Amino acid sequence: MKYWWISIVLLCRPISGLAQEAEGDFWQEEVPSLEEEDILRRQSHYRININTASLEEWMSLPGASIDFIQAVLVYRKHHQFQSIYELQIIEGADLEWLKQVKRRLVCNNDQLDISATRREMLVRFKPDLYGRKGFSDTGESAFLGKAIQQYWRYHDARKQWDWGLSVEQDAGESWQRGPDHVGMFVRYRPGQTLKSVVLGDYQLSLGQGLLTRNTRQIISGAIGDGLVSWNGILPLASANEYLFNRGIALEYQLESWQFITAFSRRKLDGRFKEEGGYTLYQSGLHRNRSELAYRKSISEQKLMQRIAWSLGTYQMGLNLVWNSLSKATEASGVSFDYKYQGNKIYTYGEFLLRSKKEWEALHGVLYSMRIVDLHWRWFGTSHQRQSTLTLNFPLKRKQILSLRWQKEKQYAPSYRLQIPGELSSFWLTGPIPNWIKLKGSWRLAYETQYRDQSGNQETIKVIQYHRWLRARLHFHLLDNEEWRLDYRFEWVKHEVQSIAKTGQLNYLQLSYALKDWSLFLRYTLFQTADYDTRLYAYEQDLPYVFSVPLFYGKGQRLALMAKKKFKRYTCVGKWTLTAFPEIKESGSGADSYAGKVLHQFSLQFSCSW
């Protein structure tokens, strides 16, 4: 976790947008859940380095899937992992299984070894090839800068000290006032008692996240499972202009006691409304006079404290946050959290009190049996409730069935049934070379959901019943040490009020990797009827950049990425072309652009020594 912050340096915005579905979503690959928690506990003393582990070491993990492990080894040929959390985006990743085994994983990256002097410099350029309206407009909406996004970062680690600096400039932002966003931190880790001191930009997690994240993230499933939550301080110097604190943070450890104290003060983009309340803008864009009018107009101050006590597998914590936003105090509160881990059971929870009438609570239980793994989670506030029950049925370390039941206070229950499977591997014989290998996987999923379509109407509720049927086939047509060829077909059917619509996606992907350079090529055909039949497919991108394009409408996409290493230097470039034959104009306002064929290009240089 030392450098988890690096893996979230920049979120790439693909052609059709960026989509990140929480709780693994339907289209996160899933592999078997853990059969026996006590097996993992007995082996917990042995940790696996995800950057060097062999196939045999990976398969020693209970519930490991051979397809997922092979995908990890292929992905590792292109670049080293920066964090164990990067495993979540690998094809075949099962988030629940990763949460179970993450305590046995470690990410020791030679390029990020802080035990000795290490330095890294990174430069990224992304020209705007869309031809957005703002670059040709006049008046308040006209962009003031050049049509190129730039990102610069430097990191220096010297034993107990490390520091980082980042500079970010979006396409259309002017350099007249200097760089649009500058991030910096200095961290000192002296020993076991005073674990960490961070001055500058940092991220902070307390308890299960009720104090540091919003209700919408929890309801959508973005947090709250209790297994990925961490409590501590992470230094940050990235292109992100919103999700961080700026000030000073200290972490102490006295035997079984943990103390975290942090203070933050920074400026936010936003405005206060005449009728009361305020609006915050999280895009970080300051390209024209309209966007500059709200730049850093709200002052935020936060004081955060955590006191935690642990004894064996028990842990309890008390968290306090005071948050002031210029004219009003917001999101202040006190919370109590707990965790307990037994041989086959794991419980977690947190209760938050913001005022006499405003409260939030989160409780969950994971229980592993021989034939079923159960995960129950309840989240509630003073205004709404949500219960979720997930059942996974493993058979010989292979998940054969997954069932999720979810109930919100004002709606009937929603269901999700998922049946994964694998196509048996076989070797072709005869005149065909024996390194040509055919294997694959399939998946069927069925989901129901109730939606409130009443909008702003408070007296009349319009509830619609939605159903989805999804199917996927994925084949590895060729797989050896250098070459890999994949094909995927994906289909979805959405039905509401007896009206059914469908969407489908096909892609062919070729990967080639040698010691000093690698190549990635993917061609995608997609056709969807509407937004409810949209599809996602993870796509390789530059190091530290994660891309999950959303495929909506009718069109095709070609993606090409090449990477070359020169001793200490690495150069990576990616070019994409997306064609929409039925769309003449996309976007809105100053971000609108015309044309049926859209191009993107990114170039990144890095050097470590």
Coordinates of C-alpha atoms in Angstrom, one line a residue:
M1 CA 0.0 0.0 0.0
K2 CA 3.0 2.3 0.1
Y3 CA 2.3 3.6 -3.4
W4 CA -1.4 3.0 -3.9
W5 CA -1.7 6.7 -4.7
I6 CA 0.4 6.3 -7.8
S7 CA -2.1 3.9 -9.4
I8 CA -4.8 6.6 -9.3
V9 CA -2.7 9.4 -10.7
L10 CA -4.9 10.0 -13.7
L11 CA -8.3 8.7 -14.9
C12 CA -8.5 8.6 -18.6
R13 CA -11.6 10.0 -20.4
P14 CA -12.2 7.7 -23.4
I15 CA -14.0 8.7 -26.5
S16 CA -17.5 7.9 -25.3
G17 CA -16.8 8.5 -21.6
L18 CA -15.4 6.7 -18.6
A19 CA -17.5 4.2 -16.8
Q20 CA -16.6 2.6 -13.5
E21 CA -19.2 0.3 -12.0
A22 CA -18.9 -0.5 -8.3
E23 CA -19.1 -3.9 -6.6
G24 CA -17.6 -5.6 -9.7
D25 CA -20.7 -4.7 -11.7
F26 CA -22.0 -7.4 -14.2
W27 CA -19.1 -7.0 -16.5
Q28 CA -16.3 -7.2 -14.1
E29 CA -14.9 -10.7 -14.7
E30 CA -15.4 -13.0 -11.7
V31 CA -13.6 -16.1 -10.7
P32 CA -14.2 -18.5 -7.7
S33 CA -14.8 -17.2 -4.2
L34 CA -12.9 -18.5 -1.3
E35 CA -13.8 -21.9 0.0
E36 CA -12.2 -22.0 3.4
E37 CA -11.1 -18.9 5.2
D38 CA -9.0 -20.9 7.7
I39 CA -6.8 -22.1 4.8
L40 CA -5.9 -18.5 4.1
R41 CA -5.3 -17.7 7.7
R42 CA -2.9 -20.7 8.1
Q43 CA -0.9 -19.5 5.1
S44 CA -1.0 -15.8 5.9
H45 CA 2.6 -15.7 7.0
Y46 CA 3.7 -16.3 3.4
R47 CA 3.2 -13.2 1.1
I48 CA 3.4 -13.2 -2.7
N49 CA 5.0 -10.4 -4.7
I50 CA 2.6 -9.8 -7.6
N51 CA 5.5 -8.5 -9.8
T52 CA 7.7 -11.6 -9.5
A53 CA 5.4 -14.5 -8.4
S54 CA 5.4 -17.6 -10.6
L55 CA 2.3 -19.5 -11.8
E56 CA 2.8 -22.0 -9.0
E57 CA 3.0 -19.4 -6.3
W58 CA -0.2 -17.7 -7.6
M59 CA -2.0 -21.1 -7.7
S60 CA -1.1 -21.7 -4.0
L61 CA -3.8 -19.1 -3.1
P62 CA -7.1 -20.8 -2.2
G63 CA -9.7 -20.2 -4.9
A64 CA -7.2 -19.1 -7.6
S65 CA -8.4 -19.2 -11.2
I66 CA -5.9 -20.4 -13.8
D67 CA -7.4 -18.0 -16.4
F68 CA -7.1 -15.0 -14.2
I69 CA -3.5 -15.9 -13.2
Q70 CA -2.5 -16.3 -16.8
A71 CA -4.1 -12.9 -17.6
V72 CA -2.0 -11.4 -14.8
L73 CA 1.2 -12.9 -16.2
V74 CA 0.4 -11.5 -19.7
Y75 CA -0.4 -8.1 -18.3
R76 CA 2.9 -8.1 -16.3
K77 CA 4.9 -8.4 -19.5
H78 CA 3.9 -4.9 -20.5
H79 CA 4.7 -3.1 -17.2
Q80 CA 5.1 -3.7 -13.5
F81 CA 2.3 -3.3 -11.1
Q82 CA 2.3 -0.2 -9.0
S83 CA -0.2 -1.4 -6.4
I84 CA -2.1 -4.6 -5.5
Y85 CA -5.3 -2.6 -6.3
E86 CA -4.3 -2.6 -10.0
L87 CA -5.3 -6.3 -10.1
Q88 CA -8.9 -5.2 -10.1
I89 CA -8.8 -4.1 -13.8
I90 CA -7.2 -7.4 -15.1
E91 CA -9.4 -9.5 -17.2
G92 CA -11.0 -12.2 -15.0
A93 CA -10.6 -10.3 -11.8
D94 CA -13.1 -11.3 -9.0
L95 CA -13.2 -8.4 -6.5
E96 CA -14.6 -10.5 -3.7
W97 CA -11.8 -13.0 -4.1
L98 CA -9.1 -10.3 -4.3
K99 CA -10.5 -8.8 -1.1
Q100 CA -10.1 -12.1 0.6
V101 CA -6.5 -12.7 -0.4
K102 CA -5.1 -9.2 -0.5
R103 CA -3.5 -9.6 2.9
R104 CA -1.2 -12.2 1.3
L105 CA -0.2 -10.0 -1.6
V106 CA 2.6 -7.4 -1.7
C107 CA 3.7 -5.1 -4.5
N108 CA 7.4 -4.7 -4.5
N109 CA 8.2 -2.7 -7.6
D110 CA 11.9 -2.3 -8.4
Q111 CA 11.1 1.1 -10.0
L112 CA 9.5 2.3 -6.8
D113 CA 11.8 0.9 -4.2
I114 CA 12.1 3.5 -1.4
S115 CA 14.7 1.5 0.6
A116 CA 17.3 3.3 -1.4
T117 CA 17.5 6.5 -3.5
R118 CA 15.0 6.2 -6.3
R119 CA 13.8 9.0 -8.6
E120 CA 11.1 8.9 -11.3
M121 CA 10.0 11.6 -13.8
L122 CA 7.0 11.3 -16.0
V123 CA 5.6 13.5 -18.8
R124 CA 2.3 13.0 -20.6
F125 CA 0.8 14.8 -23.6
K126 CA -2.7 14.4 -24.9
P127 CA -3.6 16.7 -27.8
D128 CA -7.3 17.5 -28.3
L129 CA -8.2 16.1 -31.8
Y130 CA -11.9 16.4 -31.4
G131 CA -12.1 20.0 -32.6
R132 CA -14.4 21.1 -29.7
K133 CA -16.5 24.1 -30.2
G134 CA -14.8 26.0 -27.4
F135 CA -11.6 26.3 -29.4
S136 CA -13.3 28.2 -32.3
D137 CA -15.9 30.1 -30.2
T138 CA -15.8 33.7 -29.1
G139 CA -17.2 35.3 -25.9
E140 CA -17.6 33.7 -22.5
S141 CA -17.5 30.1 -23.7
A142 CA -14.2 30.4 -25.8
F143 CA -11.3 28.4 -24.5
L144 CA -8.3 30.5 -23.6
G145 CA -5.5 28.0 -24.0
K146 CA -4.1 25.5 -26.4
A147 CA -5.7 22.3 -27.5
I148 CA -3.3 19.9 -25.6
Q149 CA -3.5 18.3 -22.2
Q150 CA -0.2 18.2 -20.3
Y151 CA 0.8 16.4 -17.1
W152 CA 4.2 16.4 -15.4
R153 CA 5.3 14.5 -12.3
Y154 CA 8.5 14.0 -10.4
H155 CA 9.0 11.6 -7.4
D156 CA 12.0 11.2 -5.2
A157 CA 12.5 8.6 -2.5
R158 CA 15.5 8.5 -0.1
K159 CA 15.1 5.8 2.6
Q160 CA 12.8 7.3 5.2
W161 CA 12.0 10.4 3.1
D162 CA 10.1 10.8 -0.1
W163 CA 8.5 13.7 -1.9
G164 CA 6.5 14.3 -5.1
L165 CA 5.5 17.1 -7.3
S166 CA 2.9 17.2 -10.1
V167 CA 1.7 19.8 -12.6
E168 CA -1.4 19.4 -14.7
Q169 CA -2.9 21.5 -17.5
D170 CA -6.1 20.5 -19.3
A171 CA -6.6 21.1 -23.0
G172 CA -8.0 24.7 -23.4
E173 CA -6.5 26.0 -20.1
S174 CA -4.3 29.1 -20.4
W175 CA -0.7 29.3 -19.0
Q176 CA -1.0 33.1 -18.4
R177 CA -1.6 32.5 -14.6
G178 CA 0.8 29.6 -14.5
P179 CA -0.2 25.9 -14.3
D180 CA -3.8 25.2 -13.5
H181 CA -3.1 22.6 -10.8
V182 CA 0.0 21.9 -8.8
G183 CA 0.2 19.1 -6.3
M184 CA 3.0 18.4 -3.9
F185 CA 3.8 16.3 -0.8
V186 CA 6.7 15.6 1.6
R187 CA 6.6 12.4 3.7
Y188 CA 8.7 11.2 6.5
R189 CA 8.5 7.7 8.0
P190 CA 10.9 7.6 11.0
G191 CA 9.9 4.3 12.8
Q192 CA 7.4 2.1 14.3
T193 CA 5.9 4.6 16.8
L194 CA 5.6 7.6 14.5
K195 CA 4.7 5.7 11.4
S196 CA 4.2 8.6 9.0
V197 CA 4.1 12.4 8.7
V198 CA 2.8 13.9 5.5
L199 CA 3.0 17.6 4.6
G200 CA 1.1 18.7 1.5
D201 CA -1.4 16.7 -0.5
Y202 CA -2.7 13.4 0.9
Q203 CA -5.7 11.0 1.1
L204 CA -7.2 9.8 4.3
S205 CA -9.4 6.9 5.1
L206 CA -11.2 6.5 8.4
G207 CA -13.3 3.5 9.5
Q208 CA -15.5 2.1 6.8
G209 CA -15.6 5.4 4.9
L210 CA -18.9 7.0 6.1
L211 CA -17.1 10.2 7.2
T212 CA -14.8 10.5 4.2
R213 CA -17.2 9.4 1.4
N214 CA -20.7 10.4 0.4
T215 CA -23.9 8.5 0.7
R216 CA -24.3 8.1 -3.1
Q217 CA -21.0 6.2 -3.3
I218 CA -22.2 3.8 -0.6
I219 CA -25.7 3.2 -2.0
S220 CA -24.2 2.5 -5.4
G221 CA -21.8 0.0 -3.8
A222 CA -18.6 1.9 -4.3
I223 CA -17.6 1.2 -0.7
G224 CA -19.0 -0.6 2.3
D225 CA -17.9 -4.2 1.8
G226 CA -15.5 -3.9 4.7
L227 CA -12.6 -5.8 3.0
V228 CA -11.0 -3.1 0.9
S229 CA -11.3 -0.3 3.5
W230 CA -8.0 0.8 4.9
N231 CA -7.3 3.2 7.7
G232 CA -4.3 5.5 7.2
I233 CA -2.6 8.2 5.2
L234 CA -1.5 8.1 1.6
P235 CA 0.6 10.9 0.1
L236 CA -0.7 12.2 -3.2
A237 CA 0.7 14.2 -6.1
S238 CA -1.5 13.6 -9.1
A239 CA -3.7 15.2 -11.7
N240 CA -6.8 14.8 -9.6
E241 CA -8.0 18.2 -8.5
Y242 CA -10.8 17.2 -6.1
L243 CA -10.4 14.0 -4.2
F244 CA -7.6 14.9 -1.8
N245 CA -6.7 16.9 1.3
R246 CA -4.1 19.6 1.6
G247 CA -2.3 20.2 4.9
I248 CA -0.6 18.0 7.4
A249 CA -1.3 14.5 8.7
L250 CA 0.4 12.3 11.3
E251 CA 0.0 8.6 12.2
Y252 CA 1.1 7.1 15.4
Q253 CA 1.2 3.4 16.5
L254 CA 1.6 2.5 20.2
E255 CA 1.4 -1.3 20.5
S256 CA -2.3 -2.1 19.9
W257 CA -3.4 1.6 19.6
Q258 CA -3.5 3.7 16.4
F259 CA -3.7 7.5 16.4
I260 CA -4.3 9.6 13.2
T261 CA -4.5 13.4 13.3
A262 CA -4.9 15.5 10.2
F263 CA -5.7 19.0 9.2
S264 CA -6.6 20.3 5.7
R265 CA -7.3 23.7 4.2
R266 CA -7.8 24.3 0.5
K267 CA -9.9 26.1 -2.1
L268 CA -12.7 24.4 -4.0
D269 CA -14.5 25.2 -7.3
G270 CA -18.2 26.1 -6.6
R271 CA -20.7 28.8 -5.8
F272 CA -23.3 29.6 -3.1
K273 CA -26.9 29.9 -4.2
E274 CA -29.1 32.9 -3.3
E275 CA -31.8 30.6 -2.0
G276 CA -29.3 28.8 0.2
G277 CA -27.0 25.9 -0.2
Y278 CA -24.1 25.6 -2.6
T279 CA -22.8 23.7 -5.7
L280 CA -19.4 22.2 -6.0
Y281 CA -17.7 21.6 -9.4
Q282 CA -15.5 18.5 -9.5
S283 CA -14.3 18.5 -13.1
G284 CA -11.2 20.7 -12.4
L285 CA -11.7 22.4 -15.8
H286 CA -10.9 26.2 -16.1
R287 CA -10.8 26.7 -19.8
N288 CA -13.1 29.8 -20.4
R289 CA -14.3 32.8 -18.4
S290 CA -17.5 30.9 -17.3
E291 CA -15.5 28.1 -15.7
L292 CA -12.9 30.6 -14.2
A293 CA -15.7 32.5 -12.5
Y294 CA -16.1 29.6 -10.0
R295 CA -12.5 28.7 -9.6
K296 CA -11.4 28.2 -6.0
S297 CA -14.3 30.4 -4.7
I298 CA -15.1 28.2 -1.7
S299 CA -12.8 27.7 1.2
E300 CA -12.7 24.3 2.9
Q301 CA -11.2 23.5 6.3
K302 CA -11.2 20.1 7.9
L303 CA -9.9 18.6 11.2
M304 CA -9.8 14.8 11.4
Q305 CA -8.9 12.5 14.2
R306 CA -9.0 8.7 14.6
I307 CA -8.3 6.6 17.7
A308 CA -8.4 2.8 17.1
W309 CA -7.7 -0.2 19.3
S310 CA -7.0 -3.8 18.1
L311 CA -6.6 -7.1 19.9
G312 CA -5.9 -10.1 17.7
T313 CA -8.8 -10.3 15.2
Y314 CA -10.8 -7.5 16.9
Q315 CA -10.6 -3.9 15.9
M316 CA -12.6 -0.8 17.1
G317 CA -12.2 2.8 16.2
L318 CA -13.5 6.3 17.0
N319 CA -13.4 8.9 14.3
L320 CA -14.1 12.6 14.4
V321 CA -14.3 15.1 11.5
W322 CA -15.0 18.8 11.6
N323 CA -15.6 20.3 8.2
S324 CA -16.2 24.0 7.4
L325 CA -17.2 25.3 3.9
S326 CA -16.9 29.1 4.0
K327 CA -20.4 30.1 5.1
A328 CA -21.7 26.8 6.4
T329 CA -20.4 23.8 8.3
E330 CA -20.9 20.5 6.4
A331 CA -20.2 16.8 6.8
S332 CA -19.0 17.1 10.4
G333 CA -19.6 14.2 12.6
V334 CA -18.4 11.4 14.9
S335 CA -18.4 7.7 14.1
F336 CA -17.7 4.4 15.7
D337 CA -16.4 1.4 13.6
Y338 CA -15.6 -2.2 14.3
K339 CA -14.2 -5.3 12.6
Y340 CA -13.9 -8.9 13.6
Q341 CA -12.3 -11.8 11.6
G342 CA -12.8 -15.4 12.6
N343 CA -12.0 -18.6 10.8
K344 CA -15.0 -18.5 8.5
I345 CA -16.7 -15.3 9.5
Y346 CA -15.9 -11.6 9.0
T347 CA -18.1 -8.8 10.4
Y348 CA -17.7 -5.1 10.0
G349 CA -19.7 -1.9 10.6
E350 CA -19.8 1.8 11.4
F351 CA -22.3 4.1 12.9
L352 CA -22.1 7.8 12.1
L353 CA -23.9 10.7 13.9
R354 CA -23.9 14.1 12.1
S355 CA -26.6 15.7 14.2
K356 CA -29.6 14.8 16.4
K357 CA -31.6 13.9 13.3
E358 CA -28.9 13.0 10.8
W359 CA -27.3 9.6 11.1
E360 CA -25.8 6.8 8.9
A361 CA -25.0 3.2 9.6
L362 CA -23.3 0.4 7.8
H363 CA -23.2 -3.3 8.9
G364 CA -22.1 -6.4 7.1
V365 CA -21.3 -10.1 7.6
L366 CA -19.3 -12.5 5.4
Y367 CA -19.7 -16.2 6.2
S368 CA -17.9 -19.0 4.3
M369 CA -19.4 -22.5 4.2
R370 CA -18.6 -25.5 2.1
I371 CA -21.3 -25.1 -0.4
V372 CA -22.0 -21.3 -0.2
D373 CA -20.3 -18.1 0.6
L374 CA -22.7 -15.5 2.1
H375 CA -22.3 -11.7 2.2
W376 CA -25.0 -9.6 3.8
R377 CA -24.8 -5.8 4.0
W378 CA -27.2 -3.3 5.4
F379 CA -26.8 0.5 4.9
G380 CA -29.2 3.0 6.3
T381 CA -29.5 6.8 6.8
S382 CA -32.2 8.9 8.5
H383 CA -33.9 9.0 5.1
Q384 CA -33.3 5.7 3.3
R385 CA -32.4 2.0 3.8
Q386 CA -30.8 -0.6 1.7
S387 CA -30.2 -4.3 2.3
T388 CA -28.0 -6.6 0.1
L389 CA -27.6 -10.3 0.3
T390 CA -25.1 -12.1 -2.0
L391 CA -24.7 -15.9 -2.3
N392 CA -21.9 -17.5 -4.2
F393 CA -21.9 -21.2 -4.8
P394 CA -18.4 -22.6 -5.4
L395 CA -17.6 -26.1 -6.6
K396 CA -14.0 -27.3 -6.6
R397 CA -12.8 -23.7 -6.5
K398 CA -14.9 -22.8 -9.4
Q399 CA -17.9 -20.4 -8.9
I400 CA -20.9 -22.1 -10.5
L401 CA -23.7 -19.7 -9.4
S402 CA -24.0 -16.2 -7.9
L403 CA -27.2 -14.7 -6.6
R404 CA -27.8 -11.2 -5.2
W405 CA -30.9 -9.9 -3.5
Q406 CA -31.2 -6.2 -2.9
K407 CA -34.0 -4.2 -1.1
E408 CA -34.4 -0.5 -0.7
K409 CA -37.0 1.1 1.6
Q410 CA -39.4 2.4 -1.1
Y411 CA -39.0 -0.3 -3.7
A412 CA -39.7 -4.0 -4.2
P413 CA -36.6 -6.3 -4.1
S414 CA -34.2 -6.4 -7.0
Y415 CA -32.4 -9.6 -8.0
R416 CA -29.3 -10.6 -9.9
L417 CA -28.5 -14.1 -11.0
Q418 CA -25.2 -14.9 -12.6
I419 CA -23.9 -18.2 -14.0
P420 CA -20.3 -18.3 -15.1
G421 CA -18.5 -21.1 -16.8
E422 CA -15.3 -22.1 -18.6
L423 CA -14.8 -23.8 -22.0
S424 CA -12.4 -26.7 -21.7
S425 CA -8.9 -26.1 -23.0
F426 CA -7.7 -28.4 -25.7
W427 CA -4.7 -28.6 -28.1
L428 CA -5.2 -28.8 -31.8
T429 CA -3.4 -31.6 -33.6
G430 CA -2.3 -32.3 -37.2
P431 CA -0.7 -29.6 -39.4
I432 CA -1.7 -26.8 -37.1
P433 CA 1.2 -25.7 -34.8
N434 CA 0.8 -26.9 -31.2
W435 CA 1.2 -23.4 -29.7
I436 CA -2.2 -22.5 -31.1
K437 CA -4.5 -22.9 -28.2
L438 CA -8.3 -22.6 -27.9
K439 CA -9.9 -22.0 -24.6
G440 CA -12.4 -19.5 -23.2
S441 CA -15.2 -18.7 -20.8
W442 CA -18.9 -18.0 -20.9
R443 CA -21.3 -16.1 -18.7
L444 CA -25.1 -15.6 -18.4
A445 CA -26.6 -13.0 -16.1
Y446 CA -30.2 -12.0 -15.3
E447 CA -31.1 -8.8 -13.3
T448 CA -34.2 -7.0 -12.2
Q449 CA -34.4 -3.5 -10.9
Y450 CA -37.1 -1.0 -9.8
R451 CA -36.6 2.6 -10.7
D452 CA -38.4 5.8 -9.7
Q453 CA -39.2 7.7 -12.9
S454 CA -41.2 10.5 -11.1
G455 CA -38.4 13.0 -11.3
N456 CA -39.1 16.1 -9.2
Q457 CA -42.7 15.0 -8.5
E458 CA -43.1 14.5 -4.7
T459 CA -46.7 13.3 -4.6
I460 CA -46.9 10.8 -7.5
K461 CA -44.4 7.9 -7.7
V462 CA -43.8 6.4 -11.1
I463 CA -42.1 3.0 -10.5
Q464 CA -40.9 1.1 -13.5
Y465 CA -39.7 -2.6 -13.5
H466 CA -36.6 -3.2 -15.6
R467 CA -35.1 -6.5 -16.6
W468 CA -31.8 -7.3 -18.2
L469 CA -30.5 -10.6 -19.8
R470 CA -26.8 -10.6 -20.6
A471 CA -24.5 -13.1 -22.2
R472 CA -20.8 -13.2 -23.0
L473 CA -18.4 -15.5 -24.8
H474 CA -14.6 -14.9 -24.5
F475 CA -12.0 -17.0 -26.4
H476 CA -8.2 -17.2 -26.2
L477 CA -7.5 -18.1 -29.8
L478 CA -3.7 -18.0 -29.5
D479 CA -1.6 -17.8 -26.4
N480 CA 2.2 -18.2 -26.0
E481 CA 5.1 -16.3 -24.5
E482 CA 5.0 -13.5 -27.1
W483 CA 1.7 -13.5 -28.8
R484 CA -1.9 -13.5 -27.6
L485 CA -5.1 -13.3 -29.6
D486 CA -8.5 -12.8 -28.0
Y487 CA -12.1 -12.6 -29.2
R488 CA -15.1 -11.5 -27.3
F489 CA -18.8 -11.4 -28.0
E490 CA -21.2 -9.7 -25.6
W491 CA -25.0 -9.3 -25.8
V492 CA -27.5 -7.6 -23.6
K493 CA -31.3 -7.4 -23.7
H494 CA -33.2 -4.7 -21.7
E495 CA -37.0 -4.9 -21.2
V496 CA -39.3 -2.3 -19.6
Q497 CA -43.1 -2.1 -19.9
S498 CA -43.1 -5.0 -22.4
I499 CA -40.7 -3.1 -24.7
A500 CA -37.4 -4.9 -25.4
K501 CA -34.2 -3.6 -26.8
T502 CA -30.8 -5.2 -27.4
G503 CA -27.1 -4.3 -27.7
Q504 CA -24.1 -6.3 -28.7
L505 CA -20.3 -5.9 -28.9
N506 CA -17.6 -7.8 -30.7
Y507 CA -13.9 -7.3 -30.5
L508 CA -10.7 -9.0 -31.7
Q509 CA -7.5 -8.2 -29.7
L510 CA -3.9 -8.9 -30.4
S511 CA -1.1 -8.5 -27.9
Y512 CA 2.6 -8.9 -28.6
A513 CA 5.3 -8.5 -25.9
L514 CA 9.1 -8.8 -25.9
K515 CA 11.6 -7.8 -23.3
D516 CA 12.1 -4.2 -24.5
W517 CA 8.9 -3.4 -26.3
S518 CA 5.2 -4.4 -26.6
L519 CA 2.3 -3.9 -28.9
F520 CA -1.5 -3.9 -28.3
L521 CA -4.1 -3.8 -31.0
R522 CA -7.9 -4.1 -30.7
Y523 CA -10.7 -3.7 -33.2
T524 CA -14.3 -3.4 -31.8
L525 CA -17.7 -3.4 -33.4
F526 CA -20.7 -2.3 -31.3
Q527 CA -24.4 -1.6 -31.7
T528 CA -26.7 -0.7 -28.8
A529 CA -30.3 0.5 -28.9
D530 CA -30.2 3.0 -26.0
Y531 CA -28.3 3.9 -22.8
D532 CA -29.8 1.0 -20.9
T533 CA -28.2 -1.5 -23.4
R534 CA -24.8 0.1 -23.2
L535 CA -21.7 -2.1 -22.8
Y536 CA -18.3 -1.7 -21.2
A537 CA -14.9 -3.3 -22.0
Y538 CA -11.7 -2.6 -20.2
E539 CA -9.0 -1.4 -22.6
Q540 CA -5.2 -1.2 -22.0
D541 CA -3.8 2.3 -21.7
L542 CA -0.7 4.2 -20.7
P543 CA 1.0 3.3 -17.4
Y544 CA -0.9 4.8 -14.4
V545 CA -4.0 5.4 -16.7
F546 CA -7.0 3.2 -16.6
S547 CA -9.5 3.2 -19.5
V548 CA -13.0 1.6 -19.5
P549 CA -14.8 2.9 -22.7
L550 CA -18.5 3.0 -22.8
F551 CA -20.0 1.7 -26.0
Y552 CA -23.3 3.3 -26.8
G553 CA -25.0 3.6 -30.2
K554 CA -23.6 2.1 -33.4
G555 CA -20.0 2.2 -34.5
Q556 CA -16.6 0.8 -34.5
R557 CA -13.4 1.5 -32.6
L558 CA -9.7 0.8 -33.3
A559 CA -7.1 1.1 -30.6
L560 CA -3.3 0.8 -31.0
M561 CA -0.7 1.1 -28.3
A562 CA 3.1 0.6 -28.4
K563 CA 5.6 0.7 -25.6
K564 CA 9.4 0.8 -25.9
K565 CA 12.0 0.7 -23.1
F566 CA 15.5 2.2 -23.4
K567 CA 17.3 1.2 -20.2
R568 CA 16.1 3.9 -17.7
Y569 CA 13.7 5.4 -20.2
T570 CA 10.2 4.3 -21.3
C571 CA 8.1 5.7 -24.1
V572 CA 4.5 4.7 -24.6
G573 CA 2.0 6.0 -27.2
K574 CA -1.7 5.2 -27.8
W575 CA -3.9 6.1 -30.7
T576 CA -7.6 5.4 -31.0
L577 CA -10.2 5.9 -33.8
T578 CA -13.9 5.7 -33.1
A579 CA -16.4 6.0 -36.0
F580 CA -20.1 6.7 -35.4
P581 CA -21.8 6.5 -38.8
E582 CA -25.2 7.7 -37.5
I583 CA -24.0 10.6 -35.3
K584 CA -23.2 14.0 -36.8
E585 CA -22.5 15.9 -33.6
S586 CA -21.6 14.8 -30.0
G587 CA -21.3 16.6 -26.7
S588 CA -22.9 19.8 -25.6
G589 CA -22.1 23.5 -25.2
A590 CA -18.4 24.4 -25.6
D591 CA -17.5 20.6 -25.5
S592 CA -19.6 19.8 -28.5
Y593 CA -17.8 18.6 -31.6
A594 CA -18.9 17.6 -35.1
G595 CA -17.8 14.6 -37.2
K596 CA -18.5 10.9 -37.5
V597 CA -14.9 9.9 -37.0
L598 CA -13.1 10.8 -33.7
H599 CA -9.4 10.5 -33.0
Q600 CA -7.4 10.4 -29.7
F601 CA -3.7 10.3 -29.2
S602 CA -1.6 10.1 -26.0
L603 CA 2.1 10.1 -25.5
Q604 CA 4.0 9.4 -22.3
F605 CA 7.7 9.5 -21.4
S606 CA 9.1 8.3 -18.1
C607 CA 12.6 8.0 -16.6
S608 CA 13.6 6.3 -13.4
W609 CA 17.0 6.1 -11.8

